[in-house]
């Protein structure tokens, strides 16, 4: 699969990691519907009953240079995890978020996606990545610690902001090649999206059906307020407010 690499889980299952695509809209909605209330809360610091068509469009159509998203999929296209960063034009820093299907948490999926996302960010010239994490979200905080990169943590009442310093992070040749392959695949996808603005009306209604209006809500990478461009947190197997 072009731009994708294989991830072998501890239990022997195999996933493919690749950049997100517009065609992942339906699978993203399905993942959203499976997430537990706890994962949702860790990801968004609150309830999120459903993803709007605009959310799905923004999350799956990543054309800007300062945004990136990787997904882990099981054949034939079952999406089980997403890791993304969101920055700004010309910025050297970006915010990160990760969410993993509850059934696959604590199997190394979140860490594998986050490490690949960090490699992409470094290859694209970012200096720092920032994660807002609930203070009680020990799995996510632990994940950020085991990355082996310098971090700075600022505590708040119920959350903390962890800044990961990428400066001096030299990638081994095989990881640089993998990151470049992901970037190249994302560029191909961006070319298909085109320069035109893609709004909610362009999403196939069949991809966003009643299954997404799930009482549990969803903890998907993106943001609680997509308009702000600020990615929220992640679920128990994610980053930013969770791993």
Short mmCIF file of the C-alpha atoms (twelve columns), coordinates in Angstrom:
data_MODEL
# 
_entry.id   MODEL 
# 
loop_
_atom_site.group_PDB 
_atom_site.id 
_atom_site.type_symbol 
_atom_site.label_atom_id 
_atom_site.label_alt_id 
_atom_site.label_comp_id 
_atom_site.label_asym_id 
_atom_site.label_seq_id 
_atom_site.Cartn_x 
_atom_site.Cartn_y 
_atom_site.Cartn_z 
_atom_site.pdbx_PDB_model_num 
ATOM 1   C CA . UNK A 1   0.000   0.000   0.000  1 
ATOM 2   C CA . UNK A 2   1.577   3.280   -1.131 1 
ATOM 3   C CA . UNK A 3   2.585   5.520   1.743  1 
ATOM 4   C CA . UNK A 4   1.589   2.881   4.298  1 
ATOM 5   C CA . UNK A 5   3.585   0.655   6.613  1 
ATOM 6   C CA . UNK A 6   2.613   -2.420  8.547  1 
ATOM 7   C CA . UNK A 7   2.213   -2.491  12.314 1 
ATOM 8   C CA . UNK A 8   2.299   -5.846  14.105 1 
ATOM 9   C CA . UNK A 9   0.373   -5.848  17.393 1 
ATOM 10  C CA . UNK A 10  1.339   -7.791  20.481 1 
ATOM 11  C CA . UNK A 11  -1.499  -10.235 19.896 1 
ATOM 12  C CA . UNK A 12  -0.376  -10.951 16.345 1 
ATOM 13  C CA . UNK A 13  -2.910  -8.748  14.541 1 
ATOM 14  C CA . UNK A 14  -1.603  -6.606  11.711 1 
ATOM 15  C CA . UNK A 15  -2.567  -3.016  10.957 1 
ATOM 16  C CA . UNK A 16  -1.582  -0.633  8.193  1 
ATOM 17  C CA . UNK A 17  -0.539  2.907   9.119  1 
ATOM 18  C CA . UNK A 18  -1.040  5.554   6.430  1 
ATOM 19  C CA . UNK A 19  -2.193  9.179   5.991  1 
ATOM 20  C CA . UNK A 20  -5.911  9.800   6.372  1 
ATOM 21  C CA . UNK A 21  -7.986  10.064  3.170  1 
ATOM 22  C CA . UNK A 22  -11.335 11.645  2.276  1 
ATOM 23  C CA . UNK A 23  -12.597 8.120   1.663  1 
ATOM 24  C CA . UNK A 24  -12.098 7.351   5.367  1 
ATOM 25  C CA . UNK A 25  -15.168 9.412   6.297  1 
ATOM 26  C CA . UNK A 26  -17.446 6.434   6.839  1 
ATOM 27  C CA . UNK A 27  -14.808 4.481   8.780  1 
ATOM 28  C CA . UNK A 28  -14.129 7.527   10.952 1 
ATOM 29  C CA . UNK A 29  -17.812 7.792   11.797 1 
ATOM 30  C CA . UNK A 30  -17.854 4.075   12.658 1 
ATOM 31  C CA . UNK A 31  -14.847 4.464   14.965 1 
ATOM 32  C CA . UNK A 32  -16.539 7.431   16.579 1 
ATOM 33  C CA . UNK A 33  -19.609 5.322   17.376 1 
ATOM 34  C CA . UNK A 34  -17.534 2.596   19.082 1 
ATOM 35  C CA . UNK A 35  -15.659 4.810   21.532 1 
ATOM 36  C CA . UNK A 36  -16.474 4.664   25.223 1 
ATOM 37  C CA . UNK A 37  -17.606 7.671   27.238 1 
ATOM 38  C CA . UNK A 38  -14.258 7.621   29.078 1 
ATOM 39  C CA . UNK A 39  -12.263 7.743   25.855 1 
ATOM 40  C CA . UNK A 40  -14.463 10.581  24.647 1 
ATOM 41  C CA . UNK A 41  -13.936 12.561  27.830 1 
ATOM 42  C CA . UNK A 42  -10.178 12.122  27.714 1 
ATOM 43  C CA . UNK A 43  -10.115 13.188  24.101 1 
ATOM 44  C CA . UNK A 44  -12.393 16.229  24.331 1 
ATOM 45  C CA . UNK A 45  -12.504 17.046  28.068 1 
ATOM 46  C CA . UNK A 46  -16.227 16.562  27.842 1 
ATOM 47  C CA . UNK A 47  -19.058 14.855  25.982 1 
ATOM 48  C CA . UNK A 48  -19.223 14.907  22.188 1 
ATOM 49  C CA . UNK A 49  -22.464 13.245  21.089 1 
ATOM 50  C CA . UNK A 50  -21.635 13.142  17.393 1 
ATOM 51  C CA . UNK A 51  -19.414 14.404  14.606 1 
ATOM 52  C CA . UNK A 52  -20.997 16.961  12.335 1 
ATOM 53  C CA . UNK A 53  -20.531 16.684  8.563  1 
ATOM 54  C CA . UNK A 54  -18.169 19.640  8.849  1 
ATOM 55  C CA . UNK A 55  -16.112 17.785  11.466 1 
ATOM 56  C CA . UNK A 56  -15.814 14.738  9.253  1 
ATOM 57  C CA . UNK A 57  -14.819 16.853  6.251  1 
ATOM 58  C CA . UNK A 58  -12.131 18.674  8.203  1 
ATOM 59  C CA . UNK A 59  -10.756 15.538  9.845  1 
ATOM 60  C CA . UNK A 60  -10.475 13.513  6.631  1 
ATOM 61  C CA . UNK A 61  -9.526  16.219  4.109  1 
ATOM 62  C CA . UNK A 62  -6.070  17.364  5.169  1 
ATOM 63  C CA . UNK A 63  -4.497  19.480  2.452  1 
ATOM 64  C CA . UNK A 64  -2.620  22.168  4.415  1 
ATOM 65  C CA . UNK A 65  1.131   21.853  5.068  1 
ATOM 66  C CA . UNK A 66  0.630   22.639  8.752  1 
ATOM 67  C CA . UNK A 67  -1.784  19.773  9.398  1 
ATOM 68  C CA . UNK A 68  -1.223  16.040  9.237  1 
ATOM 69  C CA . UNK A 69  -3.110  12.911  10.254 1 
ATOM 70  C CA . UNK A 70  -2.183  9.242   10.304 1 
ATOM 71  C CA . UNK A 71  -4.627  6.374   10.695 1 
ATOM 72  C CA . UNK A 72  -4.258  2.711   11.604 1 
ATOM 73  C CA . UNK A 73  -6.558  0.455   9.615  1 
ATOM 74  C CA . UNK A 74  -7.424  -3.208  9.607  1 
ATOM 75  C CA . UNK A 75  -8.196  -4.706  6.239  1 
ATOM 76  C CA . UNK A 76  -10.518 -4.133  4.517  1 
ATOM 77  C CA . UNK A 77  -10.516 -0.538  5.753  1 
ATOM 78  C CA . UNK A 78  -11.663 -0.804  9.377  1 
ATOM 79  C CA . UNK A 79  -10.212 2.347   10.954 1 
ATOM 80  C CA . UNK A 80  -9.049  1.763   14.546 1 
ATOM 81  C CA . UNK A 81  -6.880  4.763   15.470 1 
ATOM 82  C CA . UNK A 82  -6.029  8.306   14.415 1 
ATOM 83  C CA . UNK A 83  -3.132  10.594  15.343 1 
ATOM 84  C CA . UNK A 84  -2.916  14.161  14.095 1 
ATOM 85  C CA . UNK A 85  -1.247  17.496  14.566 1 
ATOM 86  C CA . UNK A 86  -2.670  20.924  13.854 1 
ATOM 87  C CA . UNK A 87  -0.520  24.006  13.619 1 
ATOM 88  C CA . UNK A 88  -0.731  27.213  11.655 1 
ATOM 89  C CA . UNK A 89  0.757   28.625  8.482  1 
ATOM 90  C CA . UNK A 90  4.437   29.379  9.086  1 
ATOM 91  C CA . UNK A 91  4.377   28.116  12.688 1 
ATOM 92  C CA . UNK A 92  7.141   25.904  14.091 1 
ATOM 93  C CA . UNK A 93  4.831   24.303  16.678 1 
ATOM 94  C CA . UNK A 94  1.614   22.270  16.469 1 
ATOM 95  C CA . UNK A 95  -0.864  20.618  18.799 1 
ATOM 96  C CA . UNK A 96  -1.272  16.867  18.798 1 
ATOM 97  C CA . UNK A 97  -4.164  14.513  19.431 1 
ATOM 98  C CA . UNK A 98  -4.487  10.740  19.287 1 
ATOM 99  C CA . UNK A 99  -7.401  8.380   19.753 1 
ATOM 100 C CA . UNK A 100 -7.485  4.592   19.669 1 
ATOM 101 C CA . UNK A 101 -10.415 2.185   19.550 1 
ATOM 102 C CA . UNK A 102 -11.091 0.970   23.105 1 
ATOM 103 C CA . UNK A 103 -10.660 -2.645  22.006 1 
ATOM 104 C CA . UNK A 104 -7.065  -1.981  20.921 1 
ATOM 105 C CA . UNK A 105 -5.863  0.283   23.701 1 
ATOM 106 C CA . UNK A 106 -2.714  -0.694  25.640 1 
ATOM 107 C CA . UNK A 107 -1.402  -2.730  22.700 1 
ATOM 108 C CA . UNK A 108 1.111   -0.197  21.424 1 
ATOM 109 C CA . UNK A 109 -1.069  1.339   18.723 1 
ATOM 110 C CA . UNK A 110 -1.096  4.843   20.216 1 
ATOM 111 C CA . UNK A 111 2.652   4.874   20.722 1 
ATOM 112 C CA . UNK A 112 3.348   3.576   17.206 1 
ATOM 113 C CA . UNK A 113 1.157   6.251   15.607 1 
ATOM 114 C CA . UNK A 114 2.550   9.011   17.799 1 
ATOM 115 C CA . UNK A 115 6.147   8.071   17.007 1 
ATOM 116 C CA . UNK A 116 5.374   8.115   13.290 1 
ATOM 117 C CA . UNK A 117 3.555   11.437  13.614 1 
ATOM 118 C CA . UNK A 118 6.552   12.939  15.429 1 
ATOM 119 C CA . UNK A 119 8.860   11.738  12.647 1 
ATOM 120 C CA . UNK A 120 6.627   13.416  10.052 1 
ATOM 121 C CA . UNK A 121 6.547   16.628  12.088 1 
ATOM 122 C CA . UNK A 122 10.328  16.683  12.392 1 
ATOM 123 C CA . UNK A 123 10.812  15.930  8.697  1 
ATOM 124 C CA . UNK A 124 8.494   18.846  7.923  1 
ATOM 125 C CA . UNK A 125 10.586  21.167  10.084 1 
ATOM 126 C CA . UNK A 126 8.491   21.538  13.246 1 
ATOM 127 C CA . UNK A 127 10.400  22.317  16.454 1 
ATOM 128 C CA . UNK A 128 7.800   21.466  19.103 1 
ATOM 129 C CA . UNK A 129 4.562   19.550  19.556 1 
ATOM 130 C CA . UNK A 130 2.103   20.370  22.336 1 
ATOM 131 C CA . UNK A 131 -0.383  18.077  24.074 1 
ATOM 132 C CA . UNK A 132 -3.078  19.192  26.517 1 
ATOM 133 C CA . UNK A 133 -3.678  16.257  28.856 1 
ATOM 134 C CA . UNK A 134 -5.999  15.670  31.790 1 
ATOM 135 C CA . UNK A 135 -3.937  15.331  34.967 1 
ATOM 136 C CA . UNK A 136 -5.687  12.023  35.690 1 
ATOM 137 C CA . UNK A 137 -4.827  10.638  32.271 1 
ATOM 138 C CA . UNK A 138 -1.785  8.671   33.388 1 
ATOM 139 C CA . UNK A 139 -1.631  6.455   30.248 1 
ATOM 140 C CA . UNK A 140 -1.210  9.479   27.995 1 
ATOM 141 C CA . UNK A 141 1.267   11.158  30.273 1 
ATOM 142 C CA . UNK A 142 3.241   7.934   30.435 1 
ATOM 143 C CA . UNK A 143 3.194   7.637   26.670 1 
ATOM 144 C CA . UNK A 144 4.637   11.117  26.275 1 
ATOM 145 C CA . UNK A 145 7.385   10.272  28.773 1 
ATOM 146 C CA . UNK A 146 8.542   7.097   27.029 1 
ATOM 147 C CA . UNK A 147 9.084   8.835   23.697 1 
ATOM 148 C CA . UNK A 148 12.641  9.601   24.780 1 
ATOM 149 C CA . UNK A 149 12.423  13.281  23.800 1 
ATOM 150 C CA . UNK A 150 12.859  16.368  26.008 1 
ATOM 151 C CA . UNK A 151 9.531   17.560  27.425 1 
ATOM 152 C CA . UNK A 152 8.296   20.504  29.476 1 
ATOM 153 C CA . UNK A 153 5.136   20.209  31.551 1 
ATOM 154 C CA . UNK A 154 2.975   23.057  32.832 1 
ATOM 155 C CA . UNK A 155 0.340   22.084  35.394 1 
ATOM 156 C CA . UNK A 156 -3.125  23.582  35.640 1 
ATOM 157 C CA . UNK A 157 -6.023  22.798  37.978 1 
ATOM 158 C CA . UNK A 158 -7.212  19.606  36.264 1 
ATOM 159 C CA . UNK A 159 -4.949  19.366  33.229 1 
ATOM 160 C CA . UNK A 160 -1.401  19.885  32.117 1 
ATOM 161 C CA . UNK A 161 0.274   21.041  28.932 1 
ATOM 162 C CA . UNK A 162 3.179   18.920  27.743 1 
ATOM 163 C CA . UNK A 163 5.543   20.403  25.167 1 
ATOM 164 C CA . UNK A 164 7.708   17.910  23.278 1 
ATOM 165 C CA . UNK A 165 10.968  19.394  21.967 1 
ATOM 166 C CA . UNK A 166 11.873  17.991  18.548 1 
ATOM 167 C CA . UNK A 167 15.009  20.060  18.037 1 
ATOM 168 C CA . UNK A 168 18.013  17.798  17.799 1 
ATOM 169 C CA . UNK A 169 15.771  14.813  17.089 1 
ATOM 170 C CA . UNK A 170 17.723  13.107  14.322 1 
ATOM 171 C CA . UNK A 171 15.835  10.380  12.491 1 
ATOM 172 C CA . UNK A 172 17.526  7.095   11.579 1 
ATOM 173 C CA . UNK A 173 17.528  6.555   7.792  1 
ATOM 174 C CA . UNK A 174 14.717  3.987   7.852  1 
ATOM 175 C CA . UNK A 175 12.446  6.237   9.918  1 
ATOM 176 C CA . UNK A 176 13.196  9.237   7.719  1 
ATOM 177 C CA . UNK A 177 12.329  7.179   4.643  1 
ATOM 178 C CA . UNK A 178 9.080   6.054   6.260  1 
ATOM 179 C CA . UNK A 179 8.147   9.622   7.232  1 
ATOM 180 C CA . UNK A 180 8.862   10.860  3.721  1 
ATOM 181 C CA . UNK A 181 6.701   8.088   2.283  1 
ATOM 182 C CA . UNK A 182 3.808   9.192   4.515  1 
ATOM 183 C CA . UNK A 183 4.321   12.822  3.501  1 
ATOM 184 C CA . UNK A 184 4.435   11.877  -0.165 1 
ATOM 185 C CA . UNK A 185 1.242   9.863   0.104  1 
ATOM 186 C CA . UNK A 186 -0.467  12.756  1.881  1 
ATOM 187 C CA . UNK A 187 0.586   15.133  -0.886 1 
ATOM 188 C CA . UNK A 188 -0.987  12.840  -3.459 1 
ATOM 189 C CA . UNK A 189 -4.193  12.847  -1.433 1 
ATOM 190 C CA . UNK A 190 -4.104  16.628  -1.114 1 
ATOM 191 C CA . UNK A 191 -3.800  16.947  -4.876 1 
ATOM 192 C CA . UNK A 192 -7.049  15.003  -5.239 1 
ATOM 193 C CA . UNK A 193 -8.776  17.301  -2.783 1 
ATOM 194 C CA . UNK A 194 -7.790  20.344  -4.840 1 
ATOM 195 C CA . UNK A 195 -7.736  23.955  -3.853 1 
ATOM 196 C CA . UNK A 196 -11.503 24.376  -3.708 1 
ATOM 197 C CA . UNK A 197 -13.139 24.716  -0.315 1 
ATOM 198 C CA . UNK A 198 -14.897 21.513  0.684  1 
ATOM 199 C CA . UNK A 199 -17.815 22.042  3.012  1 
ATOM 200 C CA . UNK A 200 -20.217 19.790  4.805  1 
ATOM 201 C CA . UNK A 201 -22.489 19.498  1.790  1 
ATOM 202 C CA . UNK A 202 -19.792 17.585  -0.085 1 
ATOM 203 C CA . UNK A 203 -19.863 14.596  2.240  1 
ATOM 204 C CA . UNK A 204 -21.988 11.698  1.102  1 
ATOM 205 C CA . UNK A 205 -24.950 11.548  3.444  1 
ATOM 206 C CA . UNK A 206 -24.704 7.768   3.387  1 
ATOM 207 C CA . UNK A 207 -21.358 8.041   5.182  1 
ATOM 208 C CA . UNK A 208 -22.837 9.986   8.072  1 
ATOM 209 C CA . UNK A 209 -25.895 8.080   9.106  1 
ATOM 210 C CA . UNK A 210 -27.675 7.437   12.363 1 
ATOM 211 C CA . UNK A 211 -24.778 5.286   13.567 1 
ATOM 212 C CA . UNK A 212 -22.773 8.406   14.330 1 
ATOM 213 C CA . UNK A 213 -25.479 9.823   16.611 1 
ATOM 214 C CA . UNK A 214 -24.354 7.504   19.362 1 
ATOM 215 C CA . UNK A 215 -25.107 8.325   22.966 1 
ATOM 216 C CA . UNK A 216 -21.497 7.652   23.877 1 
ATOM 217 C CA . UNK A 217 -20.199 10.298  21.492 1 
ATOM 218 C CA . UNK A 218 -16.674 9.977   20.154 1 
ATOM 219 C CA . UNK A 219 -13.105 10.887  20.863 1 
ATOM 220 C CA . UNK A 220 -11.672 11.552  17.475 1 
ATOM 221 C CA . UNK A 221 -8.612  13.506  16.624 1 
ATOM 222 C CA . UNK A 222 -9.573  16.932  15.596 1 
ATOM 223 C CA . UNK A 223 -10.887 19.501  17.973 1 
ATOM 224 C CA . UNK A 224 -13.812 20.265  20.186 1 
ATOM 225 C CA . UNK A 225 -14.097 23.504  18.280 1 
ATOM 226 C CA . UNK A 226 -13.045 22.809  14.738 1 
ATOM 227 C CA . UNK A 227 -13.477 26.462  13.887 1 
ATOM 228 C CA . UNK A 228 -10.652 27.354  16.225 1 
ATOM 229 C CA . UNK A 229 -8.292  24.940  14.537 1 
ATOM 230 C CA . UNK A 230 -7.247  23.747  18.004 1 
ATOM 231 C CA . UNK A 231 -7.057  19.977  18.293 1 
ATOM 232 C CA . UNK A 232 -8.409  18.618  21.515 1 
ATOM 233 C CA . UNK A 233 -7.224  15.626  23.382 1 
ATOM 234 C CA . UNK A 234 -7.160  11.961  22.943 1 
ATOM 235 C CA . UNK A 235 -8.760  8.909   24.429 1 
ATOM 236 C CA . UNK A 236 -7.144  6.366   26.706 1 
ATOM 237 C CA . UNK A 237 -5.012  5.135   23.869 1 
ATOM 238 C CA . UNK A 238 -4.268  8.425   22.315 1 
ATOM 239 C CA . UNK A 239 -2.302  11.607  22.808 1 
ATOM 240 C CA . UNK A 240 -3.141  15.081  23.877 1 
ATOM 241 C CA . UNK A 241 -5.641  14.577  26.649 1 
ATOM 242 C CA . UNK A 242 -5.103  10.784  26.516 1 
ATOM 243 C CA . UNK A 243 -3.077  7.969   24.891 1 
# 
